[in-house]
Short mmCIF file of C-alpha atoms and ligand atoms in Angstrom, two decimals:
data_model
loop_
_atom_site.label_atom_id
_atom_site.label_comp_id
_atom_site.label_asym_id
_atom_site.label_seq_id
_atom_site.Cartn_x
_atom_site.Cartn_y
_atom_site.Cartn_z
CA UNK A 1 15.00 -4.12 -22.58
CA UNK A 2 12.70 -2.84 -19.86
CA UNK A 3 10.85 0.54 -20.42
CA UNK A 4 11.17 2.52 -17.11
CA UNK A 5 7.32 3.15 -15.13
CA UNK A 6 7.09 6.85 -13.72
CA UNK A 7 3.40 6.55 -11.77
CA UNK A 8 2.35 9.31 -9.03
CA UNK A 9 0.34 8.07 -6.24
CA UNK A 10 -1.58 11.10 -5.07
CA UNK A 11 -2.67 8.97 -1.99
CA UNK A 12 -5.66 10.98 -0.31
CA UNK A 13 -5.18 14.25 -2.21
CA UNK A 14 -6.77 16.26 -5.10
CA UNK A 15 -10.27 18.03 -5.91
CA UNK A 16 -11.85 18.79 -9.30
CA UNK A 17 -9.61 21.52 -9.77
CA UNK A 18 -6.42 20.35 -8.73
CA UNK A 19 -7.04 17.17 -11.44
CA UNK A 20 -7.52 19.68 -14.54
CA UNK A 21 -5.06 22.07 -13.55
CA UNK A 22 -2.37 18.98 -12.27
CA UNK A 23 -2.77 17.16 -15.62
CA UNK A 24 -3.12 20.41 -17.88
CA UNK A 25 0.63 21.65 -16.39
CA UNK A 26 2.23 17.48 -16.79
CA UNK A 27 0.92 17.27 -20.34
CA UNK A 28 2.76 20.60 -21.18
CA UNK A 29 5.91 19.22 -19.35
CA UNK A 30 5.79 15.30 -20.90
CA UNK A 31 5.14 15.97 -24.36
CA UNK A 32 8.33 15.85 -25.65
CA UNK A 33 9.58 13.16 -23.53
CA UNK A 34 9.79 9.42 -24.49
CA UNK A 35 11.34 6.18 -23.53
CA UNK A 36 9.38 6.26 -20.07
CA UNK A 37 5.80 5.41 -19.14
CA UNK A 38 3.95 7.77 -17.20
CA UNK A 39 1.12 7.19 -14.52
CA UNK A 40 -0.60 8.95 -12.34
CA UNK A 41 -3.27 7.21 -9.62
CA UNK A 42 -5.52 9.95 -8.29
CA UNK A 43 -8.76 8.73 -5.48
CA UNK A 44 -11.18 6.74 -7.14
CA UNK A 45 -13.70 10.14 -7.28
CA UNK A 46 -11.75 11.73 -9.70
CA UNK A 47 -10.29 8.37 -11.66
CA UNK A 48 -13.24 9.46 -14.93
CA UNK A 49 -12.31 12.94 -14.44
CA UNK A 50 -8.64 12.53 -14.96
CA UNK A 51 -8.74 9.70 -17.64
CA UNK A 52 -10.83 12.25 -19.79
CA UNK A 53 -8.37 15.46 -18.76
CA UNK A 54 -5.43 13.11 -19.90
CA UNK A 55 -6.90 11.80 -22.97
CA UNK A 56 -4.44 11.94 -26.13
CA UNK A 57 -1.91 12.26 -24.09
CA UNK A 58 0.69 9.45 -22.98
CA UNK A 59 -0.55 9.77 -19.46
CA UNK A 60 -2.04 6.65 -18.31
CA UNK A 61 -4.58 6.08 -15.36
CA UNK A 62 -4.28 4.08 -12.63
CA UNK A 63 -5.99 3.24 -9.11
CA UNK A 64 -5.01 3.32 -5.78
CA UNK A 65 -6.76 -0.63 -4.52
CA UNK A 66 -9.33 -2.94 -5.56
CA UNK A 67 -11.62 -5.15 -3.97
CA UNK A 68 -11.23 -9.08 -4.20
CA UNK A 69 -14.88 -9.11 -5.26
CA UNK A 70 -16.18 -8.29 -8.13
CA UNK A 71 -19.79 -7.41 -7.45
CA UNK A 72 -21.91 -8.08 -5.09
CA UNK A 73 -23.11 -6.96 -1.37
CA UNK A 74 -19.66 -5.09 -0.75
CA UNK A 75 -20.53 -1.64 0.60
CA UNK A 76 -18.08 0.76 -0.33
CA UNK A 77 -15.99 -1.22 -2.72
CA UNK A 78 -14.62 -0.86 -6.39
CA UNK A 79 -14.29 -3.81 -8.60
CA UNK A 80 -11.16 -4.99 -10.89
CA UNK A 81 -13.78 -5.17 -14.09
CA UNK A 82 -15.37 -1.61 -13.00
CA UNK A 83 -11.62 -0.56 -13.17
CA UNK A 84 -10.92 -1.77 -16.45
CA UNK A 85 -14.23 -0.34 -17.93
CA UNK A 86 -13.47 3.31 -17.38
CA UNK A 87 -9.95 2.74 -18.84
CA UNK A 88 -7.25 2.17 -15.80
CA UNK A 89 -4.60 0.34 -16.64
CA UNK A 90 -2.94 -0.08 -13.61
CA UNK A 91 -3.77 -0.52 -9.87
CA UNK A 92 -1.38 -0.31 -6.68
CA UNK A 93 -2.00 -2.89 -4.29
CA UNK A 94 -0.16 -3.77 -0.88
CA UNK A 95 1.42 -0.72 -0.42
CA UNK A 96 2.12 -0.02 3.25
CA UNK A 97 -0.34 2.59 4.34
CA UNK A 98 -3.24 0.06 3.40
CA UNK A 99 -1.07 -2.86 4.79
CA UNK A 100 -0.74 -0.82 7.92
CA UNK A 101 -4.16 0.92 8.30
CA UNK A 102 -6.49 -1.16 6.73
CA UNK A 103 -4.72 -4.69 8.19
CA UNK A 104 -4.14 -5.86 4.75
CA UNK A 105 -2.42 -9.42 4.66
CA UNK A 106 -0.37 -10.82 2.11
CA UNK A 107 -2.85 -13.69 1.15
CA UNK A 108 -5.78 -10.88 0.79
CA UNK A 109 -2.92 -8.81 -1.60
CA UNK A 110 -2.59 -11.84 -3.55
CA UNK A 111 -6.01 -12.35 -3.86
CA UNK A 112 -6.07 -8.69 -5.36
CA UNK A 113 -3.18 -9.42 -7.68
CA UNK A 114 -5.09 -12.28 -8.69
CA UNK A 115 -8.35 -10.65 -9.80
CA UNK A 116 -6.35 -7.84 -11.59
CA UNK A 117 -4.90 -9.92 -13.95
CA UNK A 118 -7.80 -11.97 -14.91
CA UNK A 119 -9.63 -8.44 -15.65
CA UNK A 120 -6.29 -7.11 -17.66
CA UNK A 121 -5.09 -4.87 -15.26
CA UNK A 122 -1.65 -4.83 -14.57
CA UNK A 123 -0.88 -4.99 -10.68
CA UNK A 124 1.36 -2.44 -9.01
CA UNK A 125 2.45 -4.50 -6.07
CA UNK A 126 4.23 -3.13 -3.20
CA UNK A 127 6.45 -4.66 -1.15
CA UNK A 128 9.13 -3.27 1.44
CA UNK A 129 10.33 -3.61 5.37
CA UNK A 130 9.43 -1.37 8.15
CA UNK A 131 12.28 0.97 9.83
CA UNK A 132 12.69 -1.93 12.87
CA UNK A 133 12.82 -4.97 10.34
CA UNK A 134 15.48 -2.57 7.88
CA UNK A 135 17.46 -2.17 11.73
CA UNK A 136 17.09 -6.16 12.52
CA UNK A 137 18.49 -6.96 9.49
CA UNK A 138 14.87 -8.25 7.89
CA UNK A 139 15.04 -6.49 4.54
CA UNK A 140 15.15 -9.30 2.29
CA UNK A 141 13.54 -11.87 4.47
CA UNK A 142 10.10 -9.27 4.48
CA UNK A 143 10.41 -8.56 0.75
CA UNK A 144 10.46 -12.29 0.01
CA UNK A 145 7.93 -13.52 2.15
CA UNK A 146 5.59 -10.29 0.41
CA UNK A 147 6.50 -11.57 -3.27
CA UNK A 148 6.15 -15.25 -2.13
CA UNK A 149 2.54 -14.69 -1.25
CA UNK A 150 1.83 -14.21 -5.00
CA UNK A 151 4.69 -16.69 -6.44
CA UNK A 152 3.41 -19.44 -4.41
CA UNK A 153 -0.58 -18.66 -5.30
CA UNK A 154 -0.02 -18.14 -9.25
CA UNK A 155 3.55 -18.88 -10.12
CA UNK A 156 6.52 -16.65 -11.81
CA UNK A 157 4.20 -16.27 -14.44
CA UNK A 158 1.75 -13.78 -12.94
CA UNK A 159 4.89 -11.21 -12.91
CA UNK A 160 4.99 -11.05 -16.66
CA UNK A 161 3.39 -7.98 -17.42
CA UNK A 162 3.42 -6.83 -13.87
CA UNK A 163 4.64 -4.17 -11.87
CA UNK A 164 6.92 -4.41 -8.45
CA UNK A 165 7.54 -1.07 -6.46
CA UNK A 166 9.96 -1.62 -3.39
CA UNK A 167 9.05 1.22 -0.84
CA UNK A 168 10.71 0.68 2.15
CA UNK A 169 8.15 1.92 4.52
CA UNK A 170 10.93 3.87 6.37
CA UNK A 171 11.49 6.14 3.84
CA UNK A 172 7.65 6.81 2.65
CA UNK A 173 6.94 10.46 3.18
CA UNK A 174 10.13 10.93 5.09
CA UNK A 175 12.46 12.96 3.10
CA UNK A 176 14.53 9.92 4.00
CA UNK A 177 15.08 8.02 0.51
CA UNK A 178 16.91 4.62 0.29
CA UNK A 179 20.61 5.63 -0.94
CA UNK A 180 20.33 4.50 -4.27
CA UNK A 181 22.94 1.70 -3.67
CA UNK A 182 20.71 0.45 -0.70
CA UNK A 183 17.98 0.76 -3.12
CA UNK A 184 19.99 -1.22 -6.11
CA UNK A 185 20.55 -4.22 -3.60
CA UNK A 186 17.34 -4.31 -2.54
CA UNK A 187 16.05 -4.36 -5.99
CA UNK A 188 18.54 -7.02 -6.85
CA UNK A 189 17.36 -9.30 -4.38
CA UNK A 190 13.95 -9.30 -5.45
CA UNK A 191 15.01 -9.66 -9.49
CA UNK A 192 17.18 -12.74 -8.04
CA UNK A 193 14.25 -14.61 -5.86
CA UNK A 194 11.94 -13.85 -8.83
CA UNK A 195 14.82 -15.54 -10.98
CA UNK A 196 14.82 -18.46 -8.82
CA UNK A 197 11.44 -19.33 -10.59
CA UNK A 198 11.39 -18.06 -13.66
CA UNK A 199 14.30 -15.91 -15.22
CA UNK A 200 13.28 -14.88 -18.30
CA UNK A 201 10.17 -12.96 -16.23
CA UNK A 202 12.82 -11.71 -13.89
CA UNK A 203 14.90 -10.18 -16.18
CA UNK A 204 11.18 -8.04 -17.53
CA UNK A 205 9.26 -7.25 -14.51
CA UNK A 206 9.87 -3.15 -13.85
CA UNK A 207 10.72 -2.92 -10.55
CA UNK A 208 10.03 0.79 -9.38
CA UNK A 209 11.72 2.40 -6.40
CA UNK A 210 9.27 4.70 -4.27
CA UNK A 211 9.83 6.22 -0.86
CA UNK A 212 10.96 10.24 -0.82
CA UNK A 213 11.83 10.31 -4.79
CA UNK A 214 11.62 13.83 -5.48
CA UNK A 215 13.21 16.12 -8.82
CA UNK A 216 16.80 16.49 -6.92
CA UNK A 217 17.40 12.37 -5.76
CA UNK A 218 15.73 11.14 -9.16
CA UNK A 219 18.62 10.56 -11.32
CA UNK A 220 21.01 9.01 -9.24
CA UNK A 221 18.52 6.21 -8.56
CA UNK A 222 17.61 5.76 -11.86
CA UNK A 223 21.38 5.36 -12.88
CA UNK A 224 20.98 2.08 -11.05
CA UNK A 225 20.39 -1.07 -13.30
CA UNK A 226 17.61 -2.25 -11.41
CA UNK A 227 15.54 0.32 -10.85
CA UNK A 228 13.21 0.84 -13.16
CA UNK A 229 11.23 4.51 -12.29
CA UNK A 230 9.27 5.18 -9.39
CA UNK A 231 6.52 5.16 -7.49
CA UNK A 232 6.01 8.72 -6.38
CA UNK A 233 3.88 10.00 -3.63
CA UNK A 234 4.18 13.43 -2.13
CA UNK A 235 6.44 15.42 -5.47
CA UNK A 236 3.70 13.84 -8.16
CA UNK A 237 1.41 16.57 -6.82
CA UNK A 238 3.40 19.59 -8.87
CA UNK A 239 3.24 18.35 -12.29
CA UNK A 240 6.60 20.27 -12.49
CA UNK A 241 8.32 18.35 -9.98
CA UNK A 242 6.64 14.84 -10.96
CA UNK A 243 8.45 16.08 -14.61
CA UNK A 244 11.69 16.10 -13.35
CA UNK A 245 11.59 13.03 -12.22
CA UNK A 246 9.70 11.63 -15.63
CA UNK A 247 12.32 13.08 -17.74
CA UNK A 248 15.16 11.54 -15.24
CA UNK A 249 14.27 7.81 -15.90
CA UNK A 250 13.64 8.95 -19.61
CA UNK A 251 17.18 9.87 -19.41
CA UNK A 252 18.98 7.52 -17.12
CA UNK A 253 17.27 4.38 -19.51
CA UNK A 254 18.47 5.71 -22.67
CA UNK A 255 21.82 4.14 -22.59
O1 G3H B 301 3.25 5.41 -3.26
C1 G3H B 301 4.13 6.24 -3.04
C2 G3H B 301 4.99 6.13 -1.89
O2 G3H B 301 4.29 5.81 -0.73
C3 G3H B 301 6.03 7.18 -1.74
O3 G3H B 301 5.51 8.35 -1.15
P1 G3H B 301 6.49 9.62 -1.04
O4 G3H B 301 7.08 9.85 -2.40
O5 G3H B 301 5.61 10.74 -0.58
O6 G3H B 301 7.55 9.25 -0.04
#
């Protein structure tokens, strides 16, 4: 049975208060709650800062990229084992604002995904169409051509222990979620190509929804069988909000 992945992306967001008082007000609000995993990925600045606020707590760490390299003459980079020595466990890669603004490709992503799991980190990869490839009909054809980049590099195996968040890049920051039947089929498709390899790993890899989740929307996506939590951007800045939406895939998954 999968365990449902609740992880806030806080993007470009937060200061050395905001990550004591944030994590202070979530602890309160998780500590009773179990059966979901819980994440949050503040900027790299204030990744030691909030690993130590959220220690003893089930609040796990994560990053927001990684560099391919892992040291060197990289200005301005982090590495995968730098990562792993102040305690993330996972790191997003591919989502759609670094596709987009940084010119990420889907060979450099893979490249990522590969140098997080040789360090032990498990890979948050993102994957989703834009609104024009959602209107031509491209949904699937983008999402497979994202995961093949990483199935045809490492195999179905590199998804065991690995995280998939389907953001359809329409609906990031929007207030315009994926209805969660849109969502469902989506995340269908992508357990079913996954399948196509390997389908014991299919039938384990979390596959989060994230694109306008918020505390009201929550629950009805997580009542879908393959969605698996969320990746949450904009409502995993009020711990009570982010809550909600924790306690909502604790819920939906107890069944
Ligand atoms: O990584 C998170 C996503 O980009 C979703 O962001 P959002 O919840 O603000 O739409």
């Amino acid at each position: 049975m999968r365990h449902p992945l609740v992880m806030g992306n806080w993007k470009l967001n937060g200061s050395r208060h905001m990550v004591n008082e944030l994590i202070d007000g979530l602890r309160k609000e998780v500590s009773s709650v179990s059966g979901c995993d819980i994440a949050i990925a503040p900027p790299f600045i204030y990744l030691d800062q909030a690993k130590h606020q959220a220690s003893g707590s089930r609040i796990m760490l994560g990053a927001q990229n990684v560099d391919i390299n892992l040291s060197g003459a990289f200005t301005g980079e982090t590495s995968a084992n730098m990562l792993k020595d102040i305690g993330m466990k996972y790191v997003i890669i591919g989502h759609s604002e670094r596709r987009t603004y940084h010119k990420e490709s889907d060979e450099m992503i893979a490249e990522k995904f590969a140098v997080l799991k040789e360090a032990g980190l498990i890979p948050v990869l993102c994957i989703g169409e834009t609104e024009a490839e959602n209107e031509a009909g491209q949904t699937e054809a983008v999402c497979a051509k994202q995961l093949d980049a990483v199935l045809k590099t490492m195999g179905a195996s590199a998804f065991e222990n690995s995280v998939i968040a389907y953001e359809p890049v329409w609906a990031i920051g929007t207030g315009k979620s994926a209805t969660p039947a849109q969502a469902q089929a989506v995340h269908k498709f992508i357990r079913d190509h996954i399948a196509k390899h390997d389908a014991k790993i299919a039938a384990q890899v979390i596959i989060q929804y994230g694109g306008s989740v918020n505390a009201s929307n929550a629950a009805e996506l997580f009542s879908q069988p393959d969605i698996d939590g969320a990746l949450v951007g904009g409502a995993s800045l009020k711990a009570d909000a982010f809550a909600v939406i924790v306690k909502a895939a604790a819920e939906a998954k107890k069944a």
